[in-house]
mmCIF file of C-alpha atoms in Angstrom:
data_model
loop_
_atom_site.group_PDB
_atom_site.id
_atom_site.type_symbol
_atom_site.label_atom_id
_atom_site.label_comp_id
_atom_site.label_asym_id
_atom_site.label_seq_id
_atom_site.Cartn_x
_atom_site.Cartn_y
_atom_site.Cartn_z
ATOM 1 C CA ASP A 22 -0.628 -3.464 -10.039
ATOM 2 C CA GLN A 23 -2.139 -0.727 -11.383
ATOM 3 C CA GLN A 24 -3.922 1.120 -9.301
ATOM 4 C CA VAL A 25 -5.580 3.674 -11.818
ATOM 5 C CA LYS A 26 -7.086 2.195 -14.669
ATOM 6 C CA GLN A 27 -8.286 3.458 -18.179
ATOM 7 C CA ASN A 28 -9.514 0.501 -19.791
ATOM 8 C CA SER A 29 -10.292 1.892 -23.225
ATOM 9 C CA PRO A 30 -6.917 2.758 -24.782
ATOM 10 C CA SER A 31 -9.139 5.016 -27.981
ATOM 11 C CA LEU A 32 -12.020 6.728 -28.528
ATOM 12 C CA SER A 33 -13.634 8.200 -31.737
ATOM 13 C CA VAL A 34 -16.373 10.493 -31.710
ATOM 14 C CA GLN A 35 -17.872 12.705 -34.206
ATOM 15 C CA GLU A 36 -17.536 16.434 -33.939
ATOM 16 C CA GLY A 37 -20.454 18.103 -31.564
ATOM 17 C CA ARG A 38 -21.327 14.823 -30.018
ATOM 18 C CA ILE A 39 -20.526 14.380 -26.572
ATOM 19 C CA SER A 40 -17.356 12.544 -25.763
ATOM 20 C CA ILE A 41 -16.874 10.293 -22.269
ATOM 21 C CA LEU A 42 -13.799 8.648 -20.951
ATOM 22 C CA ASN A 43 -13.826 6.528 -18.279
ATOM 23 C CA CYS A 44 -11.465 5.536 -15.406
ATOM 24 C CA ASP A 45 -11.556 2.882 -12.364
ATOM 25 C CA TYR A 46 -8.840 2.926 -9.498
ATOM 26 C CA THR A 47 -8.676 0.533 -6.704
ATOM 27 C CA ASN A 48 -7.355 2.377 -3.617
ATOM 28 C CA SER A 49 -9.623 3.409 -1.423
ATOM 29 C CA MET A 50 -7.302 6.071 0.035
ATOM 30 C CA PHE A 51 -7.472 8.435 -3.279
ATOM 31 C CA ASP A 52 -9.290 12.106 -2.414
ATOM 32 C CA TYR A 53 -8.338 13.943 -5.018
ATOM 33 C CA PHE A 54 -8.621 13.061 -8.596
ATOM 34 C CA LEU A 55 -7.671 14.726 -12.067
ATOM 35 C CA TRP A 56 -8.211 14.611 -15.884
ATOM 36 C CA TYR A 57 -5.246 16.187 -17.817
ATOM 37 C CA LYS A 58 -4.860 16.368 -21.728
ATOM 38 C CA LYS A 59 -1.711 15.486 -23.528
ATOM 39 C CA TYR A 60 -0.664 16.371 -26.524
ATOM 40 C CA PRO A 61 2.494 14.279 -28.275
ATOM 41 C CA ALA A 62 6.311 15.909 -27.460
ATOM 42 C CA GLU A 63 4.303 18.338 -24.369
ATOM 43 C CA GLY A 64 3.554 17.664 -20.755
ATOM 44 C CA PRO A 65 0.129 17.241 -19.508
ATOM 45 C CA THR A 66 -2.540 20.365 -19.507
ATOM 46 C CA PHE A 67 -4.575 20.020 -16.243
ATOM 47 C CA LEU A 68 -8.417 20.163 -17.080
ATOM 48 C CA ILE A 69 -10.404 19.630 -14.739
ATOM 49 C CA SER A 70 -10.268 17.766 -10.884
ATOM 50 C CA ILE A 71 -12.463 16.622 -8.263
ATOM 51 C CA SER A 72 -12.424 16.296 -4.737
ATOM 52 C CA SER A 73 -13.351 12.848 -2.869
ATOM 53 C CA ILE A 74 -16.290 14.759 -1.150
ATOM 54 C CA LYS A 75 -18.081 15.740 -4.183
ATOM 55 C CA ASP A 76 -19.564 13.912 -6.720
ATOM 56 C CA LYS A 77 -19.545 16.032 -9.314
ATOM 57 C CA ASN A 78 -17.431 19.420 -10.715
ATOM 58 C CA GLU A 79 -18.105 21.137 -13.984
ATOM 59 C CA ASP A 80 -15.628 23.764 -15.652
ATOM 60 C CA GLY A 81 -17.318 25.207 -18.995
ATOM 61 C CA ARG A 82 -17.758 22.275 -21.864
ATOM 62 C CA PHE A 83 -15.909 20.064 -19.420
ATOM 63 C CA THR A 84 -17.879 17.486 -15.979
ATOM 64 C CA VAL A 85 -16.385 15.232 -14.041
ATOM 65 C CA PHE A 86 -18.557 12.743 -12.294
ATOM 66 C CA LEU A 87 -17.036 10.369 -9.431
ATOM 67 C CA ASN A 88 -18.719 7.365 -7.972
ATOM 68 C CA LYS A 89 -16.752 6.588 -4.919
ATOM 69 C CA SER A 90 -19.133 3.067 -4.187
ATOM 70 C CA ALA A 91 -18.397 2.056 -7.890
ATOM 71 C CA LYS A 92 -14.553 3.596 -7.726
ATOM 72 C CA HIS A 93 -15.236 5.156 -10.722
ATOM 73 C CA LEU A 94 -14.817 8.453 -12.473
ATOM 74 C CA SER A 95 -15.665 9.640 -15.806
ATOM 75 C CA LEU A 96 -14.871 12.811 -17.755
ATOM 76 C CA HIS A 97 -17.793 14.321 -20.188
ATOM 77 C CA ILE A 98 -17.119 16.654 -22.805
ATOM 78 C CA VAL A 99 -20.317 18.174 -24.365
ATOM 79 C CA PRO A 100 -19.639 19.329 -27.475
ATOM 80 C CA SER A 101 -16.791 17.660 -28.605
ATOM 81 C CA GLN A 102 -14.629 19.918 -30.628
ATOM 82 C CA PRO A 103 -11.805 18.846 -33.154
ATOM 83 C CA GLY A 104 -9.114 20.745 -31.104
ATOM 84 C CA ASP A 105 -10.081 18.310 -28.047
ATOM 85 C CA SER A 106 -8.186 15.396 -30.033
ATOM 86 C CA ALA A 107 -5.587 14.483 -27.638
ATOM 87 C CA VAL A 108 -4.899 11.475 -25.134
ATOM 88 C CA TYR A 109 -6.555 12.103 -21.634
ATOM 89 C CA PHE A 110 -5.101 11.017 -18.654
ATOM 90 C CA CYS A 111 -6.714 10.124 -15.580
ATOM 91 C CA ALA A 112 -4.806 11.026 -12.208
ATOM 92 C CA ALA A 113 -5.027 10.233 -8.259
ATOM 93 C CA SER A 114 -3.539 11.291 -5.247
ATOM 94 C CA MET A 115 -3.605 10.875 -1.788
ATOM 95 C CA ASN A 116 -3.528 14.744 -0.322
ATOM 96 C CA TYR A 117 -4.096 14.364 3.231
ATOM 97 C CA GLY A 118 -3.421 11.454 6.016
ATOM 98 C CA GLY A 119 0.393 12.012 5.784
ATOM 99 C CA SER A 120 0.674 11.770 1.789
ATOM 100 C CA GLN A 121 3.199 13.776 -0.133
ATOM 101 C CA GLY A 122 0.366 13.694 -3.089
ATOM 102 C CA ASN A 123 2.067 12.245 -5.827
ATOM 103 C CA LEU A 124 0.152 11.371 -8.508
ATOM 104 C CA ILE A 125 -0.875 8.068 -10.079
ATOM 105 C CA PHE A 126 -1.561 7.874 -13.455
ATOM 106 C CA GLY A 127 -3.559 5.948 -15.814
ATOM 107 C CA LYS A 128 -2.454 4.324 -18.928
ATOM 108 C CA GLY A 129 -4.459 7.296 -21.357
ATOM 109 C CA THR A 130 -7.095 7.267 -23.599
ATOM 110 C CA LYS A 131 -6.728 8.623 -27.252
ATOM 111 C CA LEU A 132 -9.780 10.794 -28.003
ATOM 112 C CA SER A 133 -10.651 11.283 -31.652
ATOM 113 C CA VAL A 134 -12.965 14.362 -32.572
ATOM 114 C CA LYS A 135 -13.865 13.717 -36.272
ATOM 115 C CA PRO A 136 -15.216 17.247 -38.049
ATOM 116 C CA ASP B 12 4.672 33.795 -14.374
ATOM 117 C CA THR B 13 4.298 31.971 -17.566
ATOM 118 C CA GLY B 14 4.034 28.053 -15.771
ATOM 119 C CA VAL B 15 6.341 25.578 -15.085
ATOM 120 C CA SER B 16 9.536 25.540 -17.623
ATOM 121 C CA GLN B 17 12.067 22.886 -18.354
ATOM 122 C CA ASP B 18 15.475 22.492 -20.125
ATOM 123 C CA PRO B 19 16.377 21.204 -22.544
ATOM 124 C CA ARG B 20 13.442 20.384 -24.223
ATOM 125 C CA HIS B 21 14.838 17.343 -25.937
ATOM 126 C CA LYS B 22 18.296 15.185 -25.309
ATOM 127 C CA ILE B 23 20.179 12.920 -27.266
ATOM 128 C CA THR B 24 23.088 11.370 -25.789
ATOM 129 C CA LYS B 25 24.985 8.419 -25.757
ATOM 130 C CA ARG B 26 25.028 5.503 -23.021
ATOM 131 C CA GLY B 27 26.989 5.835 -20.310
ATOM 132 C CA GLN B 28 27.445 9.730 -20.294
ATOM 133 C CA ASN B 29 25.764 11.340 -17.435
ATOM 134 C CA VAL B 30 22.712 14.106 -18.401
ATOM 135 C CA THR B 31 20.977 17.159 -16.095
ATOM 136 C CA PHE B 32 17.757 18.536 -16.720
ATOM 137 C CA ARG B 33 16.554 21.679 -14.862
ATOM 138 C CA CYS B 34 12.879 22.509 -13.825
ATOM 139 C CA ASP B 35 12.018 25.663 -12.674
ATOM 140 C CA PRO B 36 8.222 25.514 -10.968
ATOM 141 C CA ILE B 37 5.629 28.044 -11.087
ATOM 142 C CA SER B 38 6.727 31.111 -8.600
ATOM 143 C CA GLU B 39 6.337 30.278 -4.850
ATOM 144 C CA HIS B 40 5.286 27.236 -5.401
ATOM 145 C CA ASN B 41 6.833 25.102 -2.473
ATOM 146 C CA ARG B 42 6.469 21.641 -3.743
ATOM 147 C CA LEU B 43 7.858 20.261 -6.867
ATOM 148 C CA TYR B 44 7.499 16.731 -8.410
ATOM 149 C CA TRP B 45 9.695 14.911 -11.148
ATOM 150 C CA TYR B 46 7.921 11.899 -13.317
ATOM 151 C CA ARG B 47 8.942 9.659 -15.929
ATOM 152 C CA GLN B 48 7.010 8.733 -18.899
ATOM 153 C CA THR B 49 7.631 6.281 -21.489
ATOM 154 C CA LEU B 50 5.925 4.993 -24.787
ATOM 155 C CA GLY B 51 2.260 3.763 -24.009
ATOM 156 C CA GLN B 52 2.464 4.527 -20.241
ATOM 157 C CA GLY B 53 1.234 7.297 -17.844
ATOM 158 C CA PRO B 54 3.531 9.313 -16.121
ATOM 159 C CA GLU B 55 5.517 7.564 -13.362
ATOM 160 C CA PHE B 56 6.527 9.674 -10.076
ATOM 161 C CA LEU B 57 10.320 9.483 -9.541
ATOM 162 C CA THR B 58 10.429 11.996 -6.904
ATOM 163 C CA TYR B 59 9.407 14.724 -4.588
ATOM 164 C CA PHE B 60 10.527 17.972 -3.019
ATOM 165 C CA GLN B 61 8.919 20.062 -0.618
ATOM 166 C CA ASN B 62 11.223 23.214 -0.372
ATOM 167 C CA GLU B 63 14.576 22.370 -1.006
ATOM 168 C CA ALA B 64 13.942 18.990 1.252
ATOM 169 C CA GLN B 65 13.519 15.925 -0.753
ATOM 170 C CA LEU B 66 10.524 14.292 1.007
ATOM 171 C CA GLU B 67 9.679 10.875 -1.119
ATOM 172 C CA LYS B 68 11.660 8.754 -3.682
ATOM 173 C CA SER B 69 10.308 6.165 -5.628
ATOM 174 C CA ARG B 70 11.880 2.475 -6.397
ATOM 175 C CA LEU B 71 12.270 3.895 -10.027
ATOM 176 C CA LEU B 72 15.156 5.619 -8.786
ATOM 177 C CA SER B 73 17.747 3.908 -9.147
ATOM 178 C CA ASP B 74 21.033 5.115 -7.510
ATOM 179 C CA ARG B 75 22.068 6.296 -10.885
ATOM 180 C CA PHE B 76 19.449 9.007 -10.534
ATOM 181 C CA SER B 77 19.741 12.291 -8.352
ATOM 182 C CA ALA B 78 17.479 15.236 -8.175
ATOM 183 C CA GLU B 79 18.698 18.536 -6.019
ATOM 184 C CA ARG B 80 16.405 21.460 -4.981
ATOM 185 C CA PRO B 81 19.143 23.634 -3.649
ATOM 186 C CA LYS B 82 17.403 26.935 -2.042
ATOM 187 C CA GLY B 83 13.712 25.667 -3.259
ATOM 188 C CA SER B 84 13.563 26.932 -6.510
ATOM 189 C CA PHE B 85 14.505 25.551 -9.893
ATOM 190 C CA SER B 86 15.562 21.684 -9.234
ATOM 191 C CA THR B 87 17.561 19.567 -11.285
ATOM 192 C CA LEU B 88 17.422 15.635 -12.024
ATOM 193 C CA GLU B 89 20.995 14.156 -13.104
ATOM 194 C CA ILE B 90 21.171 10.803 -14.444
ATOM 195 C CA GLN B 91 24.904 9.343 -14.130
ATOM 196 C CA ARG B 92 26.149 6.118 -16.498
ATOM 197 C CA THR B 93 22.867 6.247 -18.926
ATOM 198 C CA GLU B 94 21.570 3.284 -20.250
ATOM 199 C CA GLN B 95 19.170 2.759 -23.357
ATOM 200 C CA GLY B 96 16.551 2.259 -20.827
ATOM 201 C CA ASP B 97 16.218 5.689 -19.694
ATOM 202 C CA SER B 98 14.983 6.599 -22.745
ATOM 203 C CA ALA B 99 11.800 8.430 -21.879
ATOM 204 C CA MET B 100 10.274 11.661 -21.098
ATOM 205 C CA TYR B 101 11.178 13.596 -17.680
ATOM 206 C CA LEU B 102 8.397 15.695 -16.715
ATOM 207 C CA CYS B 103 8.312 17.932 -13.565
ATOM 208 C CA ALA B 104 5.144 19.708 -12.047
ATOM 209 C CA SER B 105 4.675 22.254 -9.181
ATOM 210 C CA LYS B 106 1.915 22.496 -6.610
ATOM 211 C CA GLY B 107 1.323 25.641 -4.837
ATOM 212 C CA ARG B 108 1.279 25.846 -0.490
ATOM 213 C CA HIS B 109 -2.502 25.432 -0.795
ATOM 214 C CA GLY B 110 -3.269 23.780 -3.309
ATOM 215 C CA ASP B 111 -4.332 20.000 -4.455
ATOM 216 C CA THR B 112 -3.611 20.452 -8.106
ATOM 217 C CA GLN B 113 -0.181 19.872 -9.776
ATOM 218 C CA TYR B 114 0.751 22.007 -12.768
ATOM 219 C CA PHE B 115 3.238 20.365 -15.519
ATOM 220 C CA GLY B 116 6.050 21.517 -17.273
ATOM 221 C CA PRO B 117 6.465 20.586 -20.899
ATOM 222 C CA GLY B 118 9.062 17.926 -20.190
ATOM 223 C CA THR B 119 12.753 16.970 -21.542
ATOM 224 C CA ARG B 120 12.755 14.259 -23.904
ATOM 225 C CA LEU B 121 15.529 12.244 -23.756
ATOM 226 C CA THR B 122 17.295 9.610 -26.147
ATOM 227 C CA VAL B 123 20.212 7.445 -25.178
ATOM 228 C CA LEU B 124 21.859 5.813 -28.356
#
């Protein structure tokens, strides 16, 4: 039973346009959400996160939106650059209420940004 | 500090051999996590340490797997009697005392022949 789902295995976007990556979750106890970027043969690199008490967090070209009622979050990259091409993972955790905070990951979305 | 480091980066072994991986977390990060990632999947949680105490283990961690974190600094993950199904990327992450974000190392790619 997958608690975190990324339903699009791949996404192709033109350079300069917006990339929107989506993630759905099922466990309403998750209180912290993160996006990681991963290149082949490397570990995940942290991009941006959001607490469940917020609905938006922005960092430069990256913005994460959280819709708790829909159990949905999205990552917007504007403008997209060829160097953004990688696999993006959505992750969720329960940092409070006695949980140890281990991350539950989706299966990833491979983003290709074409020049 | 340059982040989480893992050693070795790659390991090729024959079925039935034992292997050991090392993880050095970010300095003063008291929480350390091990994950495993196979092709086409996201990382899956294996085990968690707070300082030197191993506080949580996933059901994925069979009795052939053992992890330690002596003195609450670096950690080791040992796999005994390796099987071909153990082939994966083994990832280590650490988190600070007051932080919510886990930072990952580069991983150890294990291939069992």
